[in-house]
mmCIF file of C-alpha atoms in Angstrom:
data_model
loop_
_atom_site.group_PDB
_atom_site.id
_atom_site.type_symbol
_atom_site.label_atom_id
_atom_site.label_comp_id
_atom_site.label_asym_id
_atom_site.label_seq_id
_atom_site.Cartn_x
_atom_site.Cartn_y
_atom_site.Cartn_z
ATOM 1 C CA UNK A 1 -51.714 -10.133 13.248
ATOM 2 C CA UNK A 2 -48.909 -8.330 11.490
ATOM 3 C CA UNK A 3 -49.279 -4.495 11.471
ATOM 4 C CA UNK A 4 -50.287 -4.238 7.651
ATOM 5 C CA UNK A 5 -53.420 -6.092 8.250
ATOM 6 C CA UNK A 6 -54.468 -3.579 10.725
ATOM 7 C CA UNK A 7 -53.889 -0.707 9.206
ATOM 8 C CA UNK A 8 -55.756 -2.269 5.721
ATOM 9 C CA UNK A 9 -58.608 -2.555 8.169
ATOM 10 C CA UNK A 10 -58.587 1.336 9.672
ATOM 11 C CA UNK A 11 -57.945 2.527 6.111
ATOM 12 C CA UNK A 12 -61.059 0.826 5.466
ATOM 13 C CA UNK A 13 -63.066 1.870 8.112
ATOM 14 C CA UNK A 14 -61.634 5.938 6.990
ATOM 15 C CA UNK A 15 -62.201 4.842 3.028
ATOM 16 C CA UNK A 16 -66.171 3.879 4.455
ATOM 17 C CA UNK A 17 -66.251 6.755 6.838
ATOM 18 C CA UNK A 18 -65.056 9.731 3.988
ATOM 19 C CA UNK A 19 -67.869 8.119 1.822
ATOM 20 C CA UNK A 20 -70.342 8.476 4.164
ATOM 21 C CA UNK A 21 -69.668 11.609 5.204
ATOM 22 C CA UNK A 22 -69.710 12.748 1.359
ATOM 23 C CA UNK A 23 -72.988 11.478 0.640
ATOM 24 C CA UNK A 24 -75.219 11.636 3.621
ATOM 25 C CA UNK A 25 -77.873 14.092 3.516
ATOM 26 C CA UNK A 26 -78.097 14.690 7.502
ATOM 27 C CA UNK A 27 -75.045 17.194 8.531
ATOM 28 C CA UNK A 28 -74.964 15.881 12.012
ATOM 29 C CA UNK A 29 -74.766 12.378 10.703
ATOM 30 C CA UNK A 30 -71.516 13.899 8.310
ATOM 31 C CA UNK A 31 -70.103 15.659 10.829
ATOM 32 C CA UNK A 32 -69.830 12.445 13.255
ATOM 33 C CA UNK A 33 -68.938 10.140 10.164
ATOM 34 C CA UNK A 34 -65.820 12.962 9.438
ATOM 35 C CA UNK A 35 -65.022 12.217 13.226
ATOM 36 C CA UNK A 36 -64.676 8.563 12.876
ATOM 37 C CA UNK A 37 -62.547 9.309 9.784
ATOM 38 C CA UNK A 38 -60.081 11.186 12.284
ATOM 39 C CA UNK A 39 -60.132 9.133 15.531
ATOM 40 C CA UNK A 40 -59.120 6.526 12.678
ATOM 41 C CA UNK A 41 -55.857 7.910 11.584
ATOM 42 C CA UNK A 42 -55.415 8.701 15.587
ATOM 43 C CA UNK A 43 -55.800 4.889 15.680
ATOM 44 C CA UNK A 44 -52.790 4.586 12.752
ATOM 45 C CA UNK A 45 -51.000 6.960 14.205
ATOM 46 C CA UNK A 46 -50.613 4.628 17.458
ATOM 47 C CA UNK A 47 -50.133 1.337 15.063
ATOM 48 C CA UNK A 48 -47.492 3.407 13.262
ATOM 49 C CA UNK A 49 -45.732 4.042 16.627
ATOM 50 C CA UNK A 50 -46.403 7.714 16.892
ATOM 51 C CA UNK A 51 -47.686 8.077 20.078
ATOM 52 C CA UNK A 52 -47.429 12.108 19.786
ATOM 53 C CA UNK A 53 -49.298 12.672 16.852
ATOM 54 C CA UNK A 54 -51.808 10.472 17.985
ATOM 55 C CA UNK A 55 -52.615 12.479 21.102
ATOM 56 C CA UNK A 56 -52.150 15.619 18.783
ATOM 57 C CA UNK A 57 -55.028 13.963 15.983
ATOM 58 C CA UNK A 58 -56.886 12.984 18.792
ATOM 59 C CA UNK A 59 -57.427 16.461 20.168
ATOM 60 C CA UNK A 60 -57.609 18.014 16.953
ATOM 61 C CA UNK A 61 -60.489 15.870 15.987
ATOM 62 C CA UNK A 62 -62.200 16.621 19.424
ATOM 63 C CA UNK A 63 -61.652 20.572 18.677
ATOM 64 C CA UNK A 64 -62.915 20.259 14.962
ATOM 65 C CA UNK A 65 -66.345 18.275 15.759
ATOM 66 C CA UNK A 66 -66.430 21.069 18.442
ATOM 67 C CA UNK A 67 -66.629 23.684 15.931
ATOM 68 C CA UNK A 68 -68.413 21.839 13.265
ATOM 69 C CA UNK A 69 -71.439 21.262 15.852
ATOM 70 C CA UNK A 70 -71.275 24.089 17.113
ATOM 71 C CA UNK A 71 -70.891 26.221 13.470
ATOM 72 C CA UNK A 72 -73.530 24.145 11.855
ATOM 73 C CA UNK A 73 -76.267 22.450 13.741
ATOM 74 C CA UNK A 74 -79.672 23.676 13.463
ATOM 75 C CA UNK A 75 -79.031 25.983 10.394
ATOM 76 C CA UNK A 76 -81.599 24.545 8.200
ATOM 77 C CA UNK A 77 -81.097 25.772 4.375
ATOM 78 C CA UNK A 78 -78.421 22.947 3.156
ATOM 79 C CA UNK A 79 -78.204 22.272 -0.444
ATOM 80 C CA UNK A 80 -81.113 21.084 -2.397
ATOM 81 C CA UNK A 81 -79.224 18.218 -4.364
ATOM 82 C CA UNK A 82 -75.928 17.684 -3.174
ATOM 83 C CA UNK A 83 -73.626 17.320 -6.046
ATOM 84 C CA UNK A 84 -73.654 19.914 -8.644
ATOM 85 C CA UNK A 85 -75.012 17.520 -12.321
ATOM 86 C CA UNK A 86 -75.423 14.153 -12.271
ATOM 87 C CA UNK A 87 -73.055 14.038 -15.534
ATOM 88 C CA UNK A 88 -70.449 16.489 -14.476
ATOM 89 C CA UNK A 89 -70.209 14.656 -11.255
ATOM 90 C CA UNK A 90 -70.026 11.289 -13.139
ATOM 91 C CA UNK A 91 -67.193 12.849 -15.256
ATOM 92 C CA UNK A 92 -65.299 13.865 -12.449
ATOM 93 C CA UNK A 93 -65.690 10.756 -10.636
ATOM 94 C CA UNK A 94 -63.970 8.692 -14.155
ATOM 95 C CA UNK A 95 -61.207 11.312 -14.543
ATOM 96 C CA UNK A 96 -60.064 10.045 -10.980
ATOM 97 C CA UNK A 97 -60.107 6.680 -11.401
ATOM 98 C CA UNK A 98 -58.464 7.252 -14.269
ATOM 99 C CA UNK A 99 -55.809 9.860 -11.790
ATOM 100 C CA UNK A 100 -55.433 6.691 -9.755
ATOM 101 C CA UNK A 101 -54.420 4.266 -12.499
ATOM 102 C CA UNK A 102 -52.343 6.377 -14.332
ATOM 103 C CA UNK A 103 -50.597 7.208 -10.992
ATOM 104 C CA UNK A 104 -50.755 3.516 -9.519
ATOM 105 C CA UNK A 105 -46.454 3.340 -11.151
ATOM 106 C CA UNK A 106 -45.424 6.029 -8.814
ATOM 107 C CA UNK A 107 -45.881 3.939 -5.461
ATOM 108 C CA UNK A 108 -44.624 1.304 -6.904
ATOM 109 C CA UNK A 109 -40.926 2.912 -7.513
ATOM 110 C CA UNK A 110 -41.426 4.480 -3.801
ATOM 111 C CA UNK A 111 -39.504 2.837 -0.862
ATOM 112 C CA UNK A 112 -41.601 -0.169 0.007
ATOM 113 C CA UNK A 113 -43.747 -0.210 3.726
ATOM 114 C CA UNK A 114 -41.484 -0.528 6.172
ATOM 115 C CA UNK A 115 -38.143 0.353 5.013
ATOM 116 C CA UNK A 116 -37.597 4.273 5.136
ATOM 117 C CA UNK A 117 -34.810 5.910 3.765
ATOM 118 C CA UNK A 118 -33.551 7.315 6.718
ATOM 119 C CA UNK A 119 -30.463 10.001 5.291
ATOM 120 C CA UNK A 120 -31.051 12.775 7.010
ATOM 121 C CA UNK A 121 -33.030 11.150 10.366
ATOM 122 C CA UNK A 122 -29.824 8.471 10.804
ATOM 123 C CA UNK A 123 -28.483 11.490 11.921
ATOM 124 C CA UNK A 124 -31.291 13.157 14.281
ATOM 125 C CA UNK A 125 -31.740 9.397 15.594
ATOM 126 C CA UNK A 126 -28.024 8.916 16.579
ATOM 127 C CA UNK A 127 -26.931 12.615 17.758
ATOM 128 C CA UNK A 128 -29.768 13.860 18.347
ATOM 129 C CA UNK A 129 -30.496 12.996 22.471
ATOM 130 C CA UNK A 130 -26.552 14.226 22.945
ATOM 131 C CA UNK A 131 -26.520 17.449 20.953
ATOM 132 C CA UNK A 132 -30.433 18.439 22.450
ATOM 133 C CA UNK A 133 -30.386 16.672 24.998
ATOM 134 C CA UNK A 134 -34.155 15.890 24.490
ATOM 135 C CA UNK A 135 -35.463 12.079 25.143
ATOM 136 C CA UNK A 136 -38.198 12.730 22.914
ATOM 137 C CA UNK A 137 -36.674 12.833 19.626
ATOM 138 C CA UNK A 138 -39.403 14.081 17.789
ATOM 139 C CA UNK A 139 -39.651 17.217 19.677
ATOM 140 C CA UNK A 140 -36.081 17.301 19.503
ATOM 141 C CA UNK A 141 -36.602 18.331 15.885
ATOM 142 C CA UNK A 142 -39.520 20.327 16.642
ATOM 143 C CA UNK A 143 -38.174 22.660 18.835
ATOM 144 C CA UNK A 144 -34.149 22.019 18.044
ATOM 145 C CA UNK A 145 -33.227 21.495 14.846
ATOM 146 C CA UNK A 146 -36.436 22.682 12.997
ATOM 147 C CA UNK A 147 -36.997 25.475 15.307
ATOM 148 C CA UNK A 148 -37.537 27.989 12.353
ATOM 149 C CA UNK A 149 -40.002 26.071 10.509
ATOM 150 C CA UNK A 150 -42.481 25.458 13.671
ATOM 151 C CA UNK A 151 -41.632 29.626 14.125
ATOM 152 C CA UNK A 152 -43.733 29.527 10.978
ATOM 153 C CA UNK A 153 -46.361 27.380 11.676
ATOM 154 C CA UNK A 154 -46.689 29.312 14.792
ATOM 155 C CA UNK A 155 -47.410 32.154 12.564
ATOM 156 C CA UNK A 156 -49.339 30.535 10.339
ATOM 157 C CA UNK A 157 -51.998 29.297 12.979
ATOM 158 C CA UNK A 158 -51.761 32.597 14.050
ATOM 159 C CA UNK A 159 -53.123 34.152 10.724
ATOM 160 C CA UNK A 160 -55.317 31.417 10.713
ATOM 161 C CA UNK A 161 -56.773 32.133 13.917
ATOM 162 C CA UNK A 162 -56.905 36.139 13.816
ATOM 163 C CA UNK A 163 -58.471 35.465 9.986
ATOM 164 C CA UNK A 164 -61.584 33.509 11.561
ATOM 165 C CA UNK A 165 -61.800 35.835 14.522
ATOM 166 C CA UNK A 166 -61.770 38.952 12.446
ATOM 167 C CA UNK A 167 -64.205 37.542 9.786
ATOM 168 C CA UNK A 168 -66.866 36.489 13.190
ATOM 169 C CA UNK A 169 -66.884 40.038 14.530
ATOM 170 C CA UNK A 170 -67.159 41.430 11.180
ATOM 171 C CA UNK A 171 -70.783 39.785 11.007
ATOM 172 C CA UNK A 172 -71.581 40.618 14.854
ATOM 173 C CA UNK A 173 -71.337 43.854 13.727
ATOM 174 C CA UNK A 174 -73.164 44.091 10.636
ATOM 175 C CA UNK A 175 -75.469 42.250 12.586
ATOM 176 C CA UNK A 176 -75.681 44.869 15.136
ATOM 177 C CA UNK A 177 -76.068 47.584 12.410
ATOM 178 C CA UNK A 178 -78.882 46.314 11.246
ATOM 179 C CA UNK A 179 -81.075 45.782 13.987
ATOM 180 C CA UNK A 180 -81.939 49.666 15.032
ATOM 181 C CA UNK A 181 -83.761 49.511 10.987
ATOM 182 C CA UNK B 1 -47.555 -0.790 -1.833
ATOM 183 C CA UNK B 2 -51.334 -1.553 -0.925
ATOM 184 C CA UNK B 3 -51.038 1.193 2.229
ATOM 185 C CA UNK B 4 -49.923 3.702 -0.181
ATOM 186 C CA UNK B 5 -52.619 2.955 -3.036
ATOM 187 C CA UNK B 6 -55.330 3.317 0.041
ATOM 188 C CA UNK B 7 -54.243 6.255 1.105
ATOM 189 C CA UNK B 8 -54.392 7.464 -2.382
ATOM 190 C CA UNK B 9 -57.729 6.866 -2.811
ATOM 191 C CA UNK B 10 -58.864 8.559 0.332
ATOM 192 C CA UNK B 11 -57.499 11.799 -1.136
ATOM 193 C CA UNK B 12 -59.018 11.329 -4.479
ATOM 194 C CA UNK B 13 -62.460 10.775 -2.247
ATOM 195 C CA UNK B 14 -61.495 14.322 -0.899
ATOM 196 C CA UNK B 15 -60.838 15.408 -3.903
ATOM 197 C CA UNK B 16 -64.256 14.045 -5.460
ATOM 198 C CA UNK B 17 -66.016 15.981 -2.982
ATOM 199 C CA UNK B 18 -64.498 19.120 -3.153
ATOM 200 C CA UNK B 19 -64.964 19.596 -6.939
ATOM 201 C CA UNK B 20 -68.677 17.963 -7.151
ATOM 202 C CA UNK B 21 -70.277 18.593 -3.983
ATOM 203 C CA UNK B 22 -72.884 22.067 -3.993
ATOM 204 C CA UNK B 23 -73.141 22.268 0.097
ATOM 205 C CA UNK B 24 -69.999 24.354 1.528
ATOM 206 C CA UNK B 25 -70.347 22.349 5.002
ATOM 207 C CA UNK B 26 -69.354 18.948 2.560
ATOM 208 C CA UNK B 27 -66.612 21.128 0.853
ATOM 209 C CA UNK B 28 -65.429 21.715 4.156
ATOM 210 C CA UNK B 29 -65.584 18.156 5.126
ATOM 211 C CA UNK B 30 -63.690 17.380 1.758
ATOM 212 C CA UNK B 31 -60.857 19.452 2.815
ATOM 213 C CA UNK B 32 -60.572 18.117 5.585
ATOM 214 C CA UNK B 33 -60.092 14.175 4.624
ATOM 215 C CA UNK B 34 -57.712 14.901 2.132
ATOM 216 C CA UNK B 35 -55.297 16.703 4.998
ATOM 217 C CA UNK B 36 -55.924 13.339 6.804
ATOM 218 C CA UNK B 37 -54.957 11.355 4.006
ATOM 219 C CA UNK B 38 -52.003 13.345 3.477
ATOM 220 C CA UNK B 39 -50.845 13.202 7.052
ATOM 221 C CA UNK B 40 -51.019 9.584 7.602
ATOM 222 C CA UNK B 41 -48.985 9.259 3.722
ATOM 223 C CA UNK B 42 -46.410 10.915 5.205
ATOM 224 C CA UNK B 43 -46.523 8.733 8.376
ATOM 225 C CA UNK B 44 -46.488 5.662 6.969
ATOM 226 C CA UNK B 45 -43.802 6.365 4.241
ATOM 227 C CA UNK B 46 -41.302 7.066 7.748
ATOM 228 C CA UNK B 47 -42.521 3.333 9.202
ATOM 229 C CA UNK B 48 -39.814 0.437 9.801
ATOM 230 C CA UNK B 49 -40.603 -2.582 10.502
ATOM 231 C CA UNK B 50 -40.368 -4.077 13.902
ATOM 232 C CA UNK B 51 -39.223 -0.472 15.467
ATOM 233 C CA UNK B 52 -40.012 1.185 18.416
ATOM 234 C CA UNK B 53 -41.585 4.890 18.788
ATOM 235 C CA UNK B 54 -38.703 7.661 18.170
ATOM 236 C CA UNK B 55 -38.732 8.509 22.208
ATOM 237 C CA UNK B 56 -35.674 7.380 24.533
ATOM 238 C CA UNK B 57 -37.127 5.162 28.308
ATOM 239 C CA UNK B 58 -35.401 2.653 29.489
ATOM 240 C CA UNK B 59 -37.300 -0.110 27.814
ATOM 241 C CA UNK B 60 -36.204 0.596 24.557
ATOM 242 C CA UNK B 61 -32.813 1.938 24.464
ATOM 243 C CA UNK B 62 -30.373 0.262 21.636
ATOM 244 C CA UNK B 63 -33.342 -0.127 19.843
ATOM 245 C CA UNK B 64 -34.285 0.731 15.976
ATOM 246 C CA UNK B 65 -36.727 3.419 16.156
ATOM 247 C CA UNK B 66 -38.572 4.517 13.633
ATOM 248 C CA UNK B 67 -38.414 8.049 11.290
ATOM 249 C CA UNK B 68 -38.790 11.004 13.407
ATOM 250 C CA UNK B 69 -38.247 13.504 10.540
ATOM 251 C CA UNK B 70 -41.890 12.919 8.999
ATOM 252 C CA UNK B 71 -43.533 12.593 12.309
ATOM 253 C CA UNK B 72 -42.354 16.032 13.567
ATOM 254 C CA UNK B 73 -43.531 17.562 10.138
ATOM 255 C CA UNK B 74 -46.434 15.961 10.160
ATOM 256 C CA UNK B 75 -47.152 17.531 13.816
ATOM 257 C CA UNK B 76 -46.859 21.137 12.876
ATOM 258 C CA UNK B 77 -49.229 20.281 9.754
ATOM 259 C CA UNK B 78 -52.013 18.811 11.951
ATOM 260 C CA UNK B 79 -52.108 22.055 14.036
ATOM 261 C CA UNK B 80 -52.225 24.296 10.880
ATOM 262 C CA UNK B 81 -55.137 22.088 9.168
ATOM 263 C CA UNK B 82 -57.144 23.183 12.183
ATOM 264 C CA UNK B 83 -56.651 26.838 11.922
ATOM 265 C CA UNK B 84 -57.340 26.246 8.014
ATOM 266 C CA UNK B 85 -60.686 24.270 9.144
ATOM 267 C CA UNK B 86 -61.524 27.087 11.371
ATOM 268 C CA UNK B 87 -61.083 30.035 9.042
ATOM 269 C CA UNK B 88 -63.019 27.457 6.748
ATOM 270 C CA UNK B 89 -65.822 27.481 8.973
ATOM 271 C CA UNK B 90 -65.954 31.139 10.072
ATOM 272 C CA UNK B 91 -66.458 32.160 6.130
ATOM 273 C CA UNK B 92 -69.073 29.441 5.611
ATOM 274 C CA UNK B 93 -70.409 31.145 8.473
ATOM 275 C CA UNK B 94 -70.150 34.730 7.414
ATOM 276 C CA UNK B 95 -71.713 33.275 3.858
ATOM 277 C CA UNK B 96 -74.762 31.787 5.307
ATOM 278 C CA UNK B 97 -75.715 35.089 7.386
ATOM 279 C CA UNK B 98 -75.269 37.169 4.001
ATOM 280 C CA UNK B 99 -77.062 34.703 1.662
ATOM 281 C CA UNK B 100 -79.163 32.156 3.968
ATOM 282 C CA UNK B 101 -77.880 28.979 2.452
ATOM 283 C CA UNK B 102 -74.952 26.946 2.106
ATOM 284 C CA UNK B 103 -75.381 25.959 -1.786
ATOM 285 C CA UNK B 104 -72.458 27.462 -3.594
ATOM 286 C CA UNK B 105 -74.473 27.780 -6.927
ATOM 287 C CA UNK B 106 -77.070 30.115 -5.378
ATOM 288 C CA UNK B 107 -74.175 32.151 -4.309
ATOM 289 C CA UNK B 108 -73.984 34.524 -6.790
ATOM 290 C CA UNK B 109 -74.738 38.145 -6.404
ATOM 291 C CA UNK B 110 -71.606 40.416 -6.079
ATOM 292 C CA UNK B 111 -73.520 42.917 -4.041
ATOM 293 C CA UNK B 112 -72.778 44.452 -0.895
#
């Protein structure tokens, strides 16, 4: 089976998953459909030979059901109805299949499947193991030639992090404030 | 062509959800398919055919190998989308103790 077949038939399975997840009333039932969506692309990732960001999805999806469970289960008071109008929702659903169609030309004047550019990565691929001295090449330009921009991701993810953290004790505070009343 | 007109669709799913949907646990969920969709674009745009993973062993060197450029972006943007999804979730959080619900219309007051 050639390797586009297989990834028509995870796309699929994410395509079937996303909707699911969308329009399921049970959270717990969303929140596992979301995860099959993920293990999926950790599943393209491998057919795509990137055996690195598979592991990395792959953990990532584990840590995000984590805290979706663990944020969300067993708080009752979920939306009524879940889209907003029936018409407004209707619109919004024809202005993006008409978004798809009028964008449809795009991919086609892309590179076709399969045949990359490759300018700048000729050049990671064929110096890279001698000037880093890395055998993974991907990390290579993680933590070589891109070192700056994972710097900033690093920070980002920080932010990220000390955001959520200081918008949790926030509430465990209020919390405590009002409990002596 | 196909690969790329699936993937497109998946984050105009996301997309649908995230501007229709009333529950901010869906919203969430929204957000989160159309970083997936955008991370495996980017994948598949660095694929070649009949290459082997961008990592030198013994079995594979003189090999092609396939992009390595989009796969080490891609990397650094997985690990961001889940300190986005987390932040995400503390505020949904931090909304439902102040309001008791997750329905963005009945989230309205301004009060403190």
């Amino acid at each position: 089976m050639p390797i586009e077949s297989w990834l028509i038939y995870t796309l699929g399975i994410m395509l079937l998953g996303s909707i699911v997840a969308l329009e399921i009333r049970d959270i717990l039932s969303a929140i596992i459909a979301i995860g099959i969506v993920g293990l999926a692309v950790s599943a393209a990732f491998l057919f795509l030979q990137a055996p690195d960001l598979a592991i990395v999805q792959f953990l990532f999806e584990i840590f995000a059901l984590v805290i979706l469970v663990r944020a969300f289960i067993g708080k009752k008071a979920h939306a009524d109805t879940l889209s907003i109008h029936k018409v407004y929702a209707f619109l919004v659903a024809l202005a993006l299949v008409a978004f798809f169609f009028l964008f449809t030309p795009v991919f086609r004047s892309l590179p076709p499947f399969g045949e990359p550019l490759l300018t700048t990565s000729s050049h990671y691929l064929t110096h890279g193991p001698q000037e880093t001295g890395a055998a993974n090449i991907v990390a290579s330009i993680v933590l070589d030639y891109r070192a700056y921009d994972t710097m900033g991701e690093v920070t980002v993810l920080f932010t990220a992090i000390l955001g959520a953290l200081t918008v949790l004790r926030m509430s465990r505070q209020t919390q405590k404030g009002r409990e002596p009343k | 062509m196909i690969l790329y007109l699936m993937c497109f669709a998946l984050f105009l799913v996301g997309l649908y959800g995230l501007l229709t949907k009333r529950d901010l646990i869906k919203i969430i969920l929204s957000s989160a398919i159309m970083g997936y969709s955008t991370n495996l674009f980017l994948v598949l745009f660095g694929y070649r055919r009949d290459a082997t993973y961008a990592i030198l062993t013994p079995n594979n060197s003189g090999q092609a190998m396939v992009d390595p450029l989009p796969q080490a972006l891609v990397l650094t943007s997985i690990v961001i989308e889940l300190g986005i999804t987390a932040l995400l979730v503390a505020l949904a959080i931090r909304l439902y103790q102040k309001y008791g619900t997750f329905d963005i219309t009945k989230m309205r007051s301004l009060k403190g």
